[in-house]
């Protein structure tokens, strides 16, 4: 961190909707198979938000769980940052909707959109506000309703994504622990590899964009896969360098849950055994900005993270973007 105030995580919470869509359900919707999806991605099932629910609803549930965990009231929150690639609207910000729904009447609120890397960017941003002394309690949320943006007749993308949200509360910590390093990056030359082409100012929604399906997620899967394998390696290496650690020091690796093969490649590269890496892609699929905080919450609840552990978070996604964070658990 570039400041005098150390920053730590004081509470966490997550929410996944109860509706489960299994690979067998998908077999009835598109030409695919449970075996193909499991072998190529590691996904068995995913959760989908209920009818009428949206990203802010999932974010609200995760935020409330986080506040209960931290023993903090909504009125005490100074800032809410929501990372999402599937915000309720282009504007207003989903963070403002969450601010109202949880009753955080004293909080500023804004969104960050940087694809699946959103939570890492939001964590780094939120940490700066605490580190600088501008705010004392910052709620960082990763929340997604990607099921609303997926073309359910496109087998190459519809099997990958799921809905969910995760939240953490950032407060001032003690020196030598908490969020000790970040590494963020982007390569905008890959902007077309993963995008939702229509509905923004570049290509406003029209009957033609709808006919062409340009309001759905488009992804060049193979190219994104290659980028991901390379960049997970580079981002983890950089963040470890920044805090003077080595791969052997990693207690728990929490990667973005996009594809089990990407995660396995990182484990192999860094010599990390499977018991030190958190994997829940089988249950939730790719929940984009929500995947890292959900996995971190589950790992903590399962007793897999202990005080003093070096926890490394890493994510990548649309942009193309990437980021890693190192935490000495406190
Ligand atoms: N069921 C059956 N067959 C399928 C399916 C499916 N669901 N999807 C694709 N196929 C077919 C293809 O049509 C292709 O058939 P063909 O050879 O006759 O043309 C064949 O399977 C192989 O397709 P590939 O795309 O080459 O398969 P690949 O092994 O690359 O796996 C996948 C595809 C899973 C999408 C992979 O490329 C991947 O995970 N990429 C990374 C995605 C990612 O990490 N995204 C993260 C960012 S997300 C964000 O920021 C929102």
Short mmCIF file of N, CA and C in Angstrom, two decimals, residues 181-265:
data_model
loop_
_atom_site.label_atom_id
_atom_site.label_comp_id
_atom_site.label_asym_id
_atom_site.label_seq_id
_atom_site.Cartn_x
_atom_site.Cartn_y
_atom_site.Cartn_z
N UNK A 181 -0.75 -6.00 -0.91
CA UNK A 181 -0.29 -5.65 -2.27
C UNK A 181 -1.39 -5.89 -3.30
N UNK A 182 -1.33 -5.06 -4.34
CA UNK A 182 -2.22 -5.24 -5.50
C UNK A 182 -1.40 -5.17 -6.77
N UNK A 183 -1.88 -5.85 -7.80
CA UNK A 183 -1.34 -5.64 -9.14
C UNK A 183 -2.52 -5.63 -10.11
N UNK A 184 -2.71 -4.51 -10.77
CA UNK A 184 -3.85 -4.36 -11.69
C UNK A 184 -3.31 -4.10 -13.09
N UNK A 185 -4.06 -4.56 -14.10
CA UNK A 185 -3.62 -4.30 -15.46
C UNK A 185 -4.74 -4.47 -16.47
N UNK A 186 -4.44 -4.06 -17.70
CA UNK A 186 -5.43 -4.18 -18.77
C UNK A 186 -4.71 -4.24 -20.11
N UNK A 187 -5.38 -4.83 -21.09
CA UNK A 187 -4.89 -4.85 -22.46
C UNK A 187 -6.09 -4.62 -23.38
N UNK A 188 -6.36 -3.35 -23.61
CA UNK A 188 -7.55 -2.96 -24.37
C UNK A 188 -7.55 -3.42 -25.82
N UNK A 189 -6.40 -3.90 -26.31
CA UNK A 189 -6.39 -4.42 -27.69
C UNK A 189 -7.29 -5.65 -27.79
N UNK A 190 -7.63 -6.24 -26.64
CA UNK A 190 -8.50 -7.43 -26.66
C UNK A 190 -9.96 -7.09 -26.38
N UNK A 191 -10.33 -5.84 -26.61
CA UNK A 191 -11.69 -5.40 -26.22
C UNK A 191 -12.81 -6.19 -26.91
N UNK A 192 -12.54 -6.68 -28.14
CA UNK A 192 -13.61 -7.38 -28.88
C UNK A 192 -13.71 -8.86 -28.54
N UNK A 193 -12.77 -9.36 -27.75
CA UNK A 193 -12.78 -10.80 -27.47
C UNK A 193 -13.89 -11.20 -26.51
N UNK A 194 -14.32 -10.24 -25.71
CA UNK A 194 -15.38 -10.52 -24.73
C UNK A 194 -16.15 -9.22 -24.53
N UNK A 195 -17.39 -9.20 -25.05
CA UNK A 195 -18.11 -7.94 -25.00
C UNK A 195 -19.62 -8.15 -25.08
N UNK A 196 -20.32 -7.08 -24.75
CA UNK A 196 -21.77 -7.02 -24.98
C UNK A 196 -21.94 -5.83 -25.92
N UNK A 197 -21.97 -6.10 -27.23
CA UNK A 197 -21.78 -5.02 -28.20
C UNK A 197 -22.83 -3.91 -28.17
N UNK A 198 -24.11 -4.25 -28.02
CA UNK A 198 -25.15 -3.22 -28.20
C UNK A 198 -25.74 -2.76 -26.88
N UNK A 199 -26.32 -1.56 -26.93
CA UNK A 199 -27.01 -1.04 -25.74
C UNK A 199 -26.27 0.12 -25.11
N UNK A 200 -25.02 0.36 -25.56
CA UNK A 200 -24.25 1.50 -25.06
C UNK A 200 -24.27 2.62 -26.10
N UNK A 201 -23.42 3.62 -25.88
CA UNK A 201 -23.40 4.77 -26.77
C UNK A 201 -22.78 4.44 -28.13
N UNK A 202 -21.91 3.43 -28.18
CA UNK A 202 -21.27 3.05 -29.45
C UNK A 202 -22.28 2.44 -30.41
N UNK A 203 -23.16 1.61 -29.85
CA UNK A 203 -24.15 0.92 -30.68
C UNK A 203 -25.49 0.88 -29.91
N UNK A 204 -26.22 1.99 -29.97
CA UNK A 204 -27.47 2.05 -29.20
C UNK A 204 -28.41 0.91 -29.59
N UNK A 205 -29.22 0.47 -28.64
CA UNK A 205 -30.15 -0.62 -28.90
C UNK A 205 -31.15 -0.21 -29.98
N UNK A 206 -31.42 -1.13 -30.90
CA UNK A 206 -32.40 -0.88 -31.96
C UNK A 206 -33.00 -2.24 -32.31
N UNK A 207 -34.03 -2.23 -33.13
CA UNK A 207 -34.61 -3.54 -33.51
C UNK A 207 -33.56 -4.36 -34.26
N UNK A 208 -32.67 -3.66 -34.99
CA UNK A 208 -31.63 -4.38 -35.74
C UNK A 208 -30.64 -5.06 -34.79
N UNK A 209 -30.22 -4.35 -33.72
CA UNK A 209 -29.26 -4.96 -32.79
C UNK A 209 -29.90 -6.15 -32.09
N UNK A 210 -31.19 -6.04 -31.80
CA UNK A 210 -31.88 -7.16 -31.15
C UNK A 210 -31.98 -8.34 -32.11
N UNK A 211 -32.36 -8.06 -33.36
CA UNK A 211 -32.44 -9.15 -34.35
C UNK A 211 -31.11 -9.88 -34.50
N UNK A 212 -30.02 -9.12 -34.43
CA UNK A 212 -28.69 -9.74 -34.60
C UNK A 212 -28.15 -10.31 -33.30
N UNK A 213 -28.89 -10.17 -32.22
CA UNK A 213 -28.45 -10.73 -30.93
C UNK A 213 -27.27 -9.99 -30.33
N UNK A 214 -27.12 -8.71 -30.67
CA UNK A 214 -25.96 -7.96 -30.20
C UNK A 214 -26.13 -7.45 -28.76
N UNK A 215 -27.27 -7.74 -28.18
CA UNK A 215 -27.49 -7.37 -26.77
C UNK A 215 -27.12 -8.52 -25.85
N UNK A 216 -26.50 -9.57 -26.41
CA UNK A 216 -26.04 -10.71 -25.61
C UNK A 216 -24.51 -10.69 -25.48
N UNK A 217 -24.01 -11.48 -24.52
CA UNK A 217 -22.56 -11.63 -24.34
C UNK A 217 -21.97 -12.34 -25.56
N UNK A 218 -20.88 -11.76 -26.07
CA UNK A 218 -20.13 -12.40 -27.16
C UNK A 218 -18.72 -12.69 -26.66
N UNK A 219 -18.27 -13.89 -26.90
CA UNK A 219 -16.93 -14.23 -26.39
C UNK A 219 -16.19 -15.14 -27.38
N UNK A 220 -14.92 -14.78 -27.61
CA UNK A 220 -14.02 -15.66 -28.35
C UNK A 220 -13.35 -16.52 -27.29
N UNK A 221 -13.98 -17.64 -26.97
CA UNK A 221 -13.56 -18.45 -25.81
C UNK A 221 -12.10 -18.86 -25.82
N UNK A 222 -11.63 -19.35 -26.98
CA UNK A 222 -10.25 -19.86 -27.04
C UNK A 222 -9.23 -18.76 -26.77
N UNK A 223 -9.47 -17.59 -27.38
CA UNK A 223 -8.54 -16.47 -27.21
C UNK A 223 -8.54 -15.98 -25.76
N UNK A 224 -9.72 -15.92 -25.15
CA UNK A 224 -9.80 -15.49 -23.75
C UNK A 224 -9.10 -16.52 -22.85
N UNK A 225 -9.28 -17.77 -23.19
CA UNK A 225 -8.63 -18.85 -22.42
C UNK A 225 -7.11 -18.67 -22.42
N UNK A 226 -6.55 -18.45 -23.62
CA UNK A 226 -5.07 -18.30 -23.75
C UNK A 226 -4.60 -17.10 -22.93
N UNK A 227 -5.34 -15.99 -23.06
CA UNK A 227 -5.00 -14.78 -22.30
C UNK A 227 -5.02 -15.09 -20.80
N UNK A 228 -6.07 -15.80 -20.37
CA UNK A 228 -6.26 -16.05 -18.94
C UNK A 228 -5.10 -16.86 -18.36
N UNK A 229 -4.70 -17.91 -19.07
CA UNK A 229 -3.62 -18.77 -18.56
C UNK A 229 -2.34 -17.95 -18.39
N UNK A 230 -2.05 -17.11 -19.39
CA UNK A 230 -0.83 -16.30 -19.37
C UNK A 230 -0.88 -15.24 -18.26
N UNK A 231 -2.03 -14.61 -18.15
CA UNK A 231 -2.12 -13.44 -17.28
C UNK A 231 -2.26 -13.81 -15.80
N UNK A 232 -2.86 -14.96 -15.51
CA UNK A 232 -2.94 -15.42 -14.11
C UNK A 232 -1.52 -15.63 -13.60
N UNK A 233 -0.71 -16.26 -14.42
CA UNK A 233 0.69 -16.50 -14.08
C UNK A 233 1.40 -15.16 -13.81
N UNK A 234 1.24 -14.20 -14.76
CA UNK A 234 1.94 -12.92 -14.64
C UNK A 234 1.43 -12.11 -13.44
N UNK A 235 0.13 -12.08 -13.24
CA UNK A 235 -0.44 -11.24 -12.18
C UNK A 235 -0.07 -11.77 -10.79
N UNK A 236 -0.11 -13.10 -10.63
CA UNK A 236 0.25 -13.68 -9.33
C UNK A 236 1.74 -13.44 -9.06
N UNK A 237 2.56 -13.64 -10.09
CA UNK A 237 4.00 -13.43 -9.94
C UNK A 237 4.27 -11.98 -9.49
N UNK A 238 3.61 -11.03 -10.14
CA UNK A 238 3.82 -9.60 -9.83
C UNK A 238 3.39 -9.26 -8.40
N UNK A 239 2.20 -9.75 -8.01
CA UNK A 239 1.70 -9.36 -6.69
C UNK A 239 2.57 -9.98 -5.58
N UNK A 240 3.09 -11.17 -5.85
CA UNK A 240 3.99 -11.80 -4.86
C UNK A 240 5.28 -10.99 -4.74
N UNK A 241 5.80 -10.57 -5.89
CA UNK A 241 7.01 -9.73 -5.90
C UNK A 241 6.79 -8.48 -5.07
N UNK A 242 5.61 -7.86 -5.25
CA UNK A 242 5.33 -6.58 -4.58
C UNK A 242 5.28 -6.72 -3.06
N UNK A 243 4.95 -7.92 -2.55
CA UNK A 243 4.92 -8.06 -1.09
C UNK A 243 6.06 -8.94 -0.59
N UNK A 244 7.03 -9.20 -1.48
CA UNK A 244 8.23 -9.92 -1.06
C UNK A 244 7.98 -11.38 -0.69
N UNK A 245 7.03 -12.00 -1.38
CA UNK A 245 6.70 -13.41 -1.10
C UNK A 245 6.97 -14.27 -2.33
N UNK A 246 6.92 -15.59 -2.13
CA UNK A 246 7.11 -16.53 -3.23
C UNK A 246 5.87 -17.45 -3.31
N UNK A 247 5.74 -18.20 -4.41
CA UNK A 247 4.59 -19.11 -4.52
C UNK A 247 4.49 -20.08 -3.34
N UNK A 248 5.64 -20.47 -2.79
CA UNK A 248 5.63 -21.41 -1.65
C UNK A 248 4.96 -20.79 -0.43
N UNK A 249 4.96 -19.46 -0.36
CA UNK A 249 4.35 -18.77 0.80
C UNK A 249 2.83 -18.73 0.74
N UNK A 250 2.26 -19.01 -0.44
CA UNK A 250 0.80 -18.87 -0.59
C UNK A 250 0.10 -19.91 0.29
N UNK A 251 -0.76 -19.40 1.18
CA UNK A 251 -1.54 -20.29 2.02
C UNK A 251 -2.79 -20.74 1.30
N UNK A 252 -3.47 -19.77 0.68
CA UNK A 252 -4.71 -20.07 -0.04
C UNK A 252 -4.74 -19.21 -1.32
N UNK A 253 -4.92 -19.87 -2.46
CA UNK A 253 -5.08 -19.16 -3.73
C UNK A 253 -6.56 -19.16 -4.08
N UNK A 254 -7.09 -17.95 -4.33
CA UNK A 254 -8.51 -17.83 -4.69
C UNK A 254 -8.61 -17.21 -6.08
N UNK A 255 -8.67 -18.07 -7.11
CA UNK A 255 -8.73 -17.55 -8.48
C UNK A 255 -10.16 -17.30 -8.93
N UNK A 256 -10.31 -16.43 -9.90
CA UNK A 256 -11.61 -16.24 -10.58
C UNK A 256 -12.04 -17.59 -11.14
N UNK A 257 -13.31 -17.91 -10.94
CA UNK A 257 -13.81 -19.24 -11.33
C UNK A 257 -14.40 -19.16 -12.75
N UNK A 258 -13.52 -19.22 -13.75
CA UNK A 258 -13.99 -19.14 -15.14
C UNK A 258 -13.90 -20.49 -15.83
N UNK A 259 -12.86 -21.24 -15.49
CA UNK A 259 -12.67 -22.55 -16.13
C UNK A 259 -11.69 -23.33 -15.26
N UNK A 260 -12.06 -24.55 -14.91
CA UNK A 260 -11.21 -25.37 -14.03
C UNK A 260 -9.83 -25.60 -14.65
N UNK A 261 -9.79 -25.66 -15.99
CA UNK A 261 -8.48 -25.91 -16.64
C UNK A 261 -7.54 -24.71 -16.46
N UNK A 262 -8.10 -23.51 -16.41
CA UNK A 262 -7.27 -22.32 -16.17
C UNK A 262 -6.72 -22.37 -14.74
N UNK A 263 -7.57 -22.78 -13.80
CA UNK A 263 -7.16 -22.86 -12.39
C UNK A 263 -6.08 -23.93 -12.23
N UNK A 264 -6.29 -25.08 -12.88
CA UNK A 264 -5.31 -26.17 -12.75
C UNK A 264 -3.97 -25.78 -13.35
N UNK A 265 -4.02 -25.01 -14.43
CA UNK A 265 -2.76 -24.58 -15.04
C UNK A 265 -1.98 -23.67 -14.08
#
